[in-house]
Short mmCIF file of C-alpha atoms in Angstrom, two decimals:
data_model
loop_
_atom_site.label_atom_id
_atom_site.label_comp_id
_atom_site.label_asym_id
_atom_site.label_seq_id
_atom_site.Cartn_x
_atom_site.Cartn_y
_atom_site.Cartn_z
CA MET A 14 10.01 -33.19 9.96
CA ALA A 15 10.26 -30.40 12.80
CA PHE A 16 13.38 -27.92 12.07
CA GLN A 17 15.77 -26.57 14.41
CA CYS A 18 13.83 -23.45 13.60
CA GLN A 19 11.46 -24.95 15.10
CA ARG A 20 12.96 -26.94 17.92
CA ASP A 21 14.79 -23.53 19.25
CA CYS A 22 12.96 -20.17 18.03
CA TYR A 23 15.51 -17.92 19.41
CA MET A 24 18.71 -19.68 17.86
CA LYS A 25 20.31 -16.75 15.71
CA GLN A 26 23.26 -19.06 14.43
CA PHE A 27 23.55 -22.80 13.31
CA VAL A 28 26.02 -24.45 11.43
CA THR A 29 25.08 -27.19 9.25
CA SER A 30 26.02 -29.09 5.77
CA VAL A 31 24.69 -28.64 2.29
CA VAL A 32 22.80 -31.18 0.90
CA SER A 33 22.10 -29.87 -2.76
CA CYS A 34 22.38 -27.02 -4.92
CA CYS A 35 20.05 -26.90 -8.37
CA PRO A 36 19.46 -24.09 -10.12
CA ALA A 37 16.24 -21.99 -9.43
CA GLU A 38 14.15 -18.88 -10.69
CA LEU A 39 12.37 -16.99 -7.94
CA LYS A 40 9.58 -14.25 -9.04
CA GLN A 41 9.61 -11.17 -6.90
CA GLU A 42 7.42 -8.35 -6.46
CA VAL A 43 9.00 -4.71 -7.35
CA GLY A 44 7.15 -2.38 -6.83
CA THR A 45 3.69 -2.98 -9.31
CA LYS A 46 5.98 -5.63 -11.56
CA LYS A 47 7.11 -8.94 -11.48
CA GLU A 48 10.60 -9.91 -11.87
CA THR A 49 11.86 -13.06 -12.26
CA VAL A 50 15.58 -13.96 -10.34
CA LYS A 51 17.82 -16.53 -11.48
CA GLY A 52 19.69 -18.23 -8.82
CA PHE A 53 20.18 -21.47 -7.14
CA ASN A 54 17.48 -23.47 -4.77
CA ILE A 55 19.48 -25.12 -1.31
CA LYS A 56 18.52 -27.64 0.81
CA LEU A 57 20.46 -28.05 3.93
CA GLN A 58 20.74 -30.62 6.69
CA ASP A 59 18.91 -29.02 8.90
CA THR A 60 18.26 -25.05 9.03
CA ILE A 61 17.19 -21.93 11.47
CA LEU A 62 15.51 -20.36 8.66
CA PHE A 63 11.74 -20.63 8.52
CA PRO A 64 9.88 -21.86 5.69
CA GLU A 65 6.84 -20.18 5.17
CA GLY A 66 3.74 -21.84 6.55
CA GLY A 67 0.54 -21.88 8.98
CA GLY A 68 -0.30 -17.92 8.42
CA GLN A 69 3.55 -16.88 8.78
CA PRO A 70 6.07 -15.24 6.18
CA ASP A 71 9.02 -17.21 5.90
CA ASP A 72 12.76 -15.50 7.16
CA HIS A 73 15.28 -14.01 5.51
CA GLY A 74 19.05 -14.63 6.72
CA LEU A 75 22.33 -16.04 5.28
CA ILE A 76 24.08 -19.29 4.34
CA GLY A 77 27.40 -18.73 4.54
CA ASP A 78 27.96 -14.64 3.28
CA VAL A 79 25.13 -15.45 0.93
CA PRO A 80 21.85 -13.52 0.95
CA VAL A 81 18.96 -16.13 1.15
CA LEU A 82 15.72 -14.78 0.17
CA ARG A 83 12.84 -17.26 -0.02
CA VAL A 84 12.33 -20.30 1.75
CA THR A 85 10.00 -22.43 1.23
CA ARG A 86 8.20 -26.37 2.00
CA GLN A 87 8.76 -28.93 -0.35
CA GLY A 88 7.34 -31.97 1.81
CA PRO A 89 9.58 -32.48 4.28
CA ASP A 90 12.29 -30.15 3.48
CA ALA A 91 12.78 -26.63 3.31
CA VAL A 92 14.51 -25.11 0.30
CA HIS A 93 16.15 -21.92 0.60
CA PHE A 94 16.52 -19.82 -2.52
CA VAL A 95 20.17 -17.70 -2.96
CA THR A 96 21.47 -15.98 -6.12
CA SER A 97 24.78 -17.84 -5.27
CA PRO A 98 26.08 -21.32 -5.60
CA VAL A 99 27.06 -23.39 -2.62
CA GLU A 100 29.19 -26.11 -2.51
CA VAL A 101 27.79 -29.75 -1.75
CA GLY A 102 28.90 -31.20 1.37
CA GLN A 103 30.40 -27.90 2.74
CA GLU A 104 29.87 -26.77 6.24
CA VAL A 105 27.88 -23.43 6.56
CA GLN A 106 27.29 -21.32 9.29
CA VAL A 107 22.96 -20.29 8.94
CA LYS A 108 22.46 -16.63 10.25
CA VAL A 109 18.71 -16.04 10.87
CA ASP A 110 17.62 -12.13 10.61
CA TRP A 111 16.85 -12.38 13.52
CA GLU A 112 14.38 -8.41 13.76
CA ARG A 113 12.23 -9.86 10.82
CA ARG A 114 11.89 -13.30 12.63
CA PHE A 115 11.48 -11.91 16.35
CA ASP A 116 9.09 -9.59 14.39
CA HIS A 117 7.14 -12.93 13.26
CA MET A 118 7.08 -14.60 16.76
CA GLN A 119 5.33 -11.74 18.27
CA GLN A 120 2.55 -11.66 15.48
CA HIS A 121 1.97 -14.72 15.25
CA SER A 122 2.26 -15.62 19.14
CA GLY A 123 -0.19 -12.53 19.59
CA GLN A 124 -2.48 -14.28 17.06
CA HIS A 125 -2.91 -17.43 18.82
CA LEU A 126 -3.88 -15.10 22.20
CA ILE A 127 -5.75 -13.27 20.77
CA THR A 128 -7.92 -15.64 18.96
CA ALA A 129 -7.90 -17.93 21.94
CA LEU A 130 -9.26 -14.76 23.98
CA ALA A 131 -12.34 -13.69 21.14
CA ASP A 132 -13.44 -16.97 21.50
CA SER A 133 -13.39 -17.64 25.55
CA MET A 134 -14.77 -14.18 26.13
CA PHE A 135 -17.56 -14.07 23.45
CA GLY A 136 -17.82 -17.26 21.49
CA TYR A 137 -16.27 -15.60 18.21
CA LYS A 138 -14.43 -18.28 16.18
CA THR A 139 -11.01 -17.31 13.93
CA THR A 140 -11.29 -18.37 10.23
CA SER A 141 -8.48 -17.00 8.95
CA TRP A 142 -5.47 -14.48 9.52
CA ASP A 143 -3.03 -12.50 7.79
CA LEU A 144 0.60 -11.19 8.75
CA GLY A 145 1.02 -7.85 7.29
CA ARG A 146 4.26 -6.43 7.41
CA GLN A 147 2.98 -3.22 9.33
CA ARG A 148 -0.36 -4.38 10.75
CA SER A 149 -2.01 -7.78 11.01
CA THR A 150 -5.55 -9.10 10.55
CA ILE A 151 -7.57 -11.72 12.23
CA GLU A 152 -10.92 -12.52 10.53
CA LEU A 153 -13.36 -13.15 13.10
CA ASP A 154 -16.87 -15.34 12.50
CA THR A 155 -18.92 -12.49 13.54
CA PRO A 156 -20.83 -9.59 11.68
CA CYS A 157 -19.30 -6.99 14.26
CA MET A 158 -17.35 -6.26 17.06
CA LYS A 159 -18.83 -3.50 19.71
CA PRO A 160 -16.09 -0.69 21.12
CA ALA A 161 -16.73 -2.51 24.59
CA GLN A 162 -16.02 -5.78 23.22
CA LEU A 163 -12.76 -4.36 22.14
CA GLN A 164 -11.91 -2.81 25.40
CA ALA A 165 -12.77 -5.63 27.07
CA LEU A 166 -10.50 -8.09 24.47
CA GLU A 167 -7.60 -5.82 24.60
CA GLU A 168 -7.38 -5.37 28.42
CA ALA A 169 -7.82 -9.22 28.70
CA ILE A 170 -4.74 -9.42 26.46
CA ASN A 171 -2.25 -7.53 27.84
CA GLU A 172 -3.72 -8.96 31.06
CA LYS A 173 -2.33 -12.21 30.19
CA ILE A 174 1.10 -10.89 29.23
CA ARG A 175 1.83 -9.35 32.10
CA ALA A 176 1.38 -12.60 34.06
CA GLN A 177 4.40 -13.75 31.98
CA VAL A 178 2.24 -16.52 30.88
CA PRO A 179 4.35 -19.83 29.03
CA VAL A 180 4.71 -20.66 25.89
CA THR A 181 5.27 -24.34 25.44
CA VAL A 182 5.99 -26.69 22.28
CA GLN A 183 4.63 -30.25 22.37
CA LEU A 184 4.96 -33.19 19.93
CA LEU A 185 2.21 -35.53 19.45
CA SER A 186 1.93 -38.60 17.22
CA ILE A 187 -1.47 -38.16 14.86
CA ASP A 188 -3.31 -40.89 16.72
CA ASP A 189 -2.75 -39.56 20.44
CA PRO A 190 -6.47 -38.90 21.88
CA ALA A 191 -5.42 -35.33 22.95
CA VAL A 192 -4.94 -34.49 19.18
CA GLU A 193 -8.92 -34.02 19.32
CA LYS A 194 -8.86 -31.86 21.47
CA VAL A 195 -6.29 -29.20 20.00
CA ARG A 196 -7.77 -26.51 17.82
CA SER A 197 -6.59 -26.56 14.32
CA ARG A 198 -7.79 -25.91 10.96
CA GLY A 199 -6.62 -29.06 9.73
CA LEU A 200 -2.98 -30.34 8.38
CA PRO A 201 -1.64 -30.21 5.41
CA ASP A 202 -1.93 -33.04 2.84
CA ASP A 203 2.25 -33.97 2.77
CA HIS A 204 2.38 -33.58 6.24
CA ALA A 205 4.43 -36.71 8.17
CA GLY A 206 5.57 -36.98 11.54
CA PRO A 207 4.59 -35.71 14.83
CA ILE A 208 1.92 -33.07 15.24
CA ARG A 209 3.46 -29.77 16.74
CA ILE A 210 1.48 -27.97 19.30
CA ILE A 211 2.09 -24.67 20.68
CA ASP A 212 0.73 -24.33 24.02
CA ILE A 213 -0.26 -21.30 26.05
CA GLU A 214 -0.64 -22.30 29.73
CA GLY A 215 -3.78 -22.27 30.81
CA VAL A 216 -5.11 -20.54 27.90
CA ASP A 217 -5.03 -22.43 24.22
CA ALA A 218 -3.81 -25.47 22.92
CA ASN A 219 -3.48 -25.52 18.95
CA MET A 220 -1.60 -27.23 16.00
CA CYS A 221 0.87 -25.36 14.33
CA CYS A 222 4.17 -25.21 12.60
CA GLY A 223 5.29 -21.44 13.09
CA THR A 224 7.79 -19.74 15.26
CA HIS A 225 6.43 -18.56 18.85
CA VAL A 226 7.91 -16.75 21.82
CA SER A 227 8.01 -18.74 24.86
CA ASN A 228 6.40 -16.40 27.17
CA LEU A 229 3.87 -14.18 26.74
CA SER A 230 5.89 -11.72 28.64
CA HIS A 231 7.65 -10.97 24.99
CA LEU A 232 5.14 -10.16 23.12
CA GLN A 233 5.70 -6.79 25.51
CA ALA A 234 2.01 -6.12 24.81
CA ILE A 235 -0.71 -5.59 22.12
CA LYS A 236 -3.11 -3.28 20.41
CA LEU A 237 -5.87 -3.82 18.78
CA LEU A 238 -6.32 -0.77 16.56
CA GLY A 239 -9.97 -1.73 15.09
CA SER A 240 -11.94 -3.54 13.35
CA GLU A 241 -13.76 -3.07 9.90
CA LYS A 242 -16.20 -5.52 8.09
CA GLY A 243 -15.09 -8.42 6.37
CA LYS A 244 -16.35 -10.83 3.65
CA LYS A 245 -19.18 -13.26 3.77
CA ASN A 246 -20.38 -11.34 6.95
CA LYS A 247 -17.23 -11.55 8.81
CA THR A 248 -15.39 -8.72 10.72
CA ASN A 249 -11.43 -7.82 10.60
CA LEU A 250 -9.52 -7.30 13.67
CA ILE A 251 -6.49 -5.09 13.35
CA PHE A 252 -3.75 -5.52 15.97
CA LEU A 253 -0.26 -4.58 16.54
CA ALA A 254 2.37 -6.81 18.71
CA GLY A 255 5.88 -6.50 20.58
CA ASN A 256 7.93 -4.36 18.76
CA ARG A 257 5.03 -3.10 16.14
CA VAL A 258 3.52 -1.14 19.25
CA LEU A 259 6.39 0.82 20.15
CA LYS A 260 7.22 2.03 16.51
CA TYR A 261 3.34 2.45 15.59
CA ALA A 262 3.85 4.80 18.95
CA GLU A 263 6.94 6.67 17.72
CA ARG A 264 5.54 7.45 13.92
CA SER A 265 2.21 8.98 15.95
CA TYR A 266 4.22 10.99 18.40
CA SER A 267 6.25 12.40 15.33
CA THR A 268 3.16 12.84 13.33
CA GLU A 269 1.76 14.72 16.17
CA ARG A 270 4.80 17.23 17.04
CA SER A 271 4.77 18.07 12.77
CA LEU A 272 1.34 18.92 13.44
CA VAL A 273 2.01 20.90 15.88
CA SER A 274 4.27 22.92 14.21
CA LEU A 275 2.16 23.40 11.32
CA LEU A 276 -1.21 23.76 12.92
CA LYS A 277 0.44 25.82 15.79
CA THR A 278 -1.91 24.35 18.43
CA GLY A 279 -1.53 21.52 21.09
CA PRO A 280 -2.40 18.03 19.89
CA ASP A 281 -6.18 17.99 21.45
CA GLU A 282 -7.27 20.42 19.57
CA HIS A 283 -5.67 19.20 15.98
CA VAL A 284 -8.95 17.55 14.52
CA GLU A 285 -10.67 21.16 15.49
CA ALA A 286 -8.06 23.18 13.66
CA VAL A 287 -7.85 20.33 10.86
CA ASP A 288 -11.83 20.99 10.22
CA LYS A 289 -11.88 24.78 10.10
CA LEU A 290 -8.86 24.42 7.80
CA GLN A 291 -11.04 22.49 5.65
CA LYS A 292 -14.15 24.58 5.81
CA SER A 293 -11.93 27.52 4.94
CA VAL A 294 -10.60 25.81 2.23
CA LYS A 295 -13.44 24.83 0.01
CA LEU A 296 -14.48 28.43 0.82
CA LEU A 297 -11.89 29.85 -0.98
CA GLN A 298 -12.00 27.33 -3.57
CA LYS A 299 -15.79 28.77 -4.41
CA THR A 300 -15.02 32.42 -4.57
CA ASN A 301 -11.85 31.39 -6.51
CA LEU A 302 -14.20 29.59 -9.01
CA THR A 303 -16.29 32.31 -8.87
CA LEU A 304 -14.22 35.55 -9.73
CA LEU A 305 -12.21 33.14 -12.48
CA ARG A 306 -16.15 32.84 -14.17
CA ASP A 307 -16.34 36.34 -14.23
CA MET A 308 -12.63 36.55 -15.29
CA ALA A 309 -13.68 34.39 -18.14
CA VAL A 310 -16.60 36.43 -19.18
CA LEU A 311 -14.66 39.77 -18.78
CA ILE A 312 -11.81 38.67 -20.61
CA ALA A 313 -14.21 37.85 -23.51
CA GLN A 314 -16.28 41.17 -23.89
CA ASN A 315 -12.79 43.25 -23.25
CA PHE A 316 -11.73 41.51 -26.62
CA ASN A 317 -14.74 41.79 -28.50
CA ASN A 318 -14.82 45.51 -27.62
CA ASN A 319 -11.33 45.95 -28.74
CA PRO A 320 -12.09 47.46 -32.44
CA GLU A 321 -8.52 46.70 -33.61
CA ARG A 322 -9.14 42.67 -32.64
CA GLY A 323 -8.31 40.41 -35.66
CA ASN A 324 -9.30 36.59 -36.21
CA PHE A 325 -6.99 34.95 -33.68
CA PHE A 326 -7.22 35.36 -29.81
CA THR A 327 -4.89 32.94 -27.57
CA LEU A 328 -4.70 33.03 -23.85
CA HIS A 329 -2.69 31.18 -21.31
CA LYS A 330 -3.47 31.16 -17.57
CA LYS A 331 -1.65 29.06 -14.86
CA GLU A 332 -4.95 28.93 -12.88
CA GLY A 333 -8.26 27.62 -14.22
CA ASP A 334 -10.12 24.48 -15.57
CA ASN A 335 -12.04 23.74 -18.31
CA GLU A 336 -15.15 25.45 -17.73
CA PHE A 337 -12.70 28.64 -17.80
CA MET A 338 -12.00 28.18 -20.99
CA ASN A 339 -15.44 27.18 -22.56
CA ILE A 340 -16.75 30.40 -20.74
CA ILE A 341 -14.25 32.15 -22.57
CA ALA A 342 -14.97 30.54 -26.03
CA ASN A 343 -18.80 30.81 -25.75
CA GLU A 344 -18.53 34.78 -25.11
CA LEU A 345 -16.23 35.15 -28.63
CA ASN A 346 -17.89 34.75 -31.66
CA THR A 347 -16.10 30.95 -32.86
CA GLU A 348 -17.78 31.46 -37.03
CA GLU A 349 -15.11 34.27 -37.02
CA THR A 350 -12.23 33.99 -34.54
CA VAL A 351 -9.47 30.77 -34.48
CA VAL A 352 -9.30 30.66 -30.12
CA PHE A 353 -6.71 28.87 -28.84
CA LEU A 354 -6.65 28.71 -24.92
CA THR A 355 -4.19 26.73 -22.41
CA VAL A 356 -4.25 26.50 -18.80
CA GLY A 357 -1.75 24.88 -16.90
CA GLU A 358 2.19 24.86 -15.97
CA ASP A 359 4.36 27.39 -18.58
CA LYS A 360 6.29 24.31 -19.41
CA GLY A 361 4.58 21.10 -18.10
CA PRO A 362 1.40 19.65 -18.60
CA GLY A 363 -2.23 21.06 -18.78
CA LEU A 364 -5.57 21.31 -20.34
CA PHE A 365 -6.27 23.25 -23.75
CA LEU A 366 -9.21 23.87 -25.73
CA LEU A 367 -8.85 25.36 -30.12
CA ALA A 368 -12.21 27.27 -31.05
CA GLY A 369 -13.09 28.31 -34.44
CA PRO A 370 -14.94 27.71 -37.96
CA SER A 371 -15.57 23.92 -37.79
CA GLY A 372 -13.52 23.33 -40.86
CA PRO A 373 -10.42 24.94 -39.78
CA VAL A 374 -10.38 23.06 -35.96
CA THR A 375 -11.26 20.08 -37.94
CA ALA A 376 -8.23 20.35 -39.89
CA MET A 377 -5.31 21.77 -37.58
CA GLY A 378 -6.95 19.76 -34.51
CA PRO A 379 -4.79 16.87 -34.74
CA ARG A 380 -1.43 18.78 -35.33
CA VAL A 381 -1.99 20.97 -32.09
CA LEU A 382 -2.31 17.50 -30.28
CA GLU A 383 1.25 16.00 -31.74
CA MET A 384 3.00 19.60 -30.74
CA LEU A 385 1.51 19.57 -26.80
CA GLN A 386 1.89 15.92 -26.66
CA GLY A 387 -1.68 15.30 -25.65
CA LYS A 388 -4.75 13.39 -25.31
CA GLY A 389 -8.02 15.34 -27.22
CA ALA A 390 -11.19 14.81 -29.90
CA GLY A 391 -13.15 17.32 -30.99
CA LYS A 392 -16.66 18.28 -32.50
CA ASN A 393 -18.41 21.14 -33.83
CA GLY A 394 -15.50 23.39 -33.85
CA ARG A 395 -14.42 22.53 -30.72
CA PHE A 396 -11.33 20.69 -29.68
CA GLN A 397 -9.56 20.29 -26.47
CA GLY A 398 -8.08 18.18 -24.03
CA LYS A 399 -5.10 17.24 -22.05
CA ALA A 400 -1.66 18.18 -22.89
CA ASN A 401 1.40 16.68 -21.42
CA SER A 402 3.57 19.58 -22.21
CA LEU A 403 2.74 23.18 -23.31
CA ALA A 404 6.26 24.07 -23.79
CA ARG A 405 5.51 24.48 -27.78
CA ARG A 406 2.92 26.94 -27.10
CA ALA A 407 4.17 29.29 -28.72
CA GLU A 408 5.09 27.04 -31.92
CA VAL A 409 1.11 26.29 -31.71
CA GLU A 410 -0.02 30.15 -31.86
CA ALA A 411 2.29 30.42 -34.64
CA PHE A 412 0.94 27.36 -36.91
CA LEU A 413 -2.83 28.16 -35.79
CA GLN A 414 -1.89 32.26 -36.95
CA GLN A 415 -0.44 31.34 -40.26
CA HIS A 416 -2.98 27.88 -40.86
CA GLY A 417 -5.95 29.80 -39.65
CA LYS A 418 -6.15 32.52 -41.71
CA HIS A 419 -5.94 29.76 -44.41
CA HIS A 420 -8.70 27.89 -43.54
CA THR A 421 -10.84 30.90 -42.91
CA SER A 422 -10.11 32.57 -46.64
CA GLU A 423 -10.68 29.43 -48.09
CA GLU A 424 -14.30 28.86 -46.58
CA GLU A 425 -15.04 32.25 -47.09
#
């Protein structure tokens, strides 16, 4: 069965009647998690909301004032998932989310055009494609595409768009001899009725259930962003069609203006400016690390040279790493001194190191870990790891000073 959305891809509103309404559930991805939404599956007498198929995502829209979250095909029927029930038998107005629909039409017709020209110009067959949310991908049966081929293909594509080539829909019976001349990757097992052919005049005829533009000029423009290595010795060709090209240009220009403001250079000098910045940052990081290492040695020497030093040493520094702390601990006599070091935000996450006589460190390490809400492990008089919060650092110091003395005197 052909739905109204397939008979007239440009229809935005449509009046039909409700055939059935049954309780149902829909699994949706929210961020990285899947959530189950309870609702209803609606079947209509006919629909302008396209059910997912042929590599094209489903339409969104409204049945009356009820949002349609998903449309799928079950045999000859389109099933609309909604969160509120709709009365069976009543007439309803169906509205399509036109921005989403027209975007899908542009990407899908764009794919047909790219596929046809990649085949006729280079003999590269399309083995699959994906209509993504921001960009789409065509898998070509070739190990690679040269830059010159990409340029030639893009020029040929946009030449066809400028030529305003008509795109028509033909319905053929399954036993029509013309069907054998049409590109196809096969029909679904539950297909019934005539076969729908999308015909780009003089360019391509292809079996397809999707929604398409009526003229290539409606694609506006196509931009091939490039190609990348695919699976099994194939190439993924990445493209944008229609309004996505305009949005991409708008985003790129906005980024360019921001970089001009930040880098204080013209767009043509951005790459060179960023390269210089990266080299400067690497040099500064290397210098900073050297200074931190030298500082760690001096800190430890200063403590060792203090005649009034006790048997407990503590230090917190915002900048630093594990090596910084370990250098300090290595320079101190941890057989006699309990050392507690931390780096990171004053009351935020960071790193810690507890060093000292093996017995006290082993005994006190788990309690220190608990107070710092951290993860870590210890052996041979060292206990170190990550702290989720250094907010209780002062409590840890008090605990170590009290219990460290007790454990040390017991060992002696």
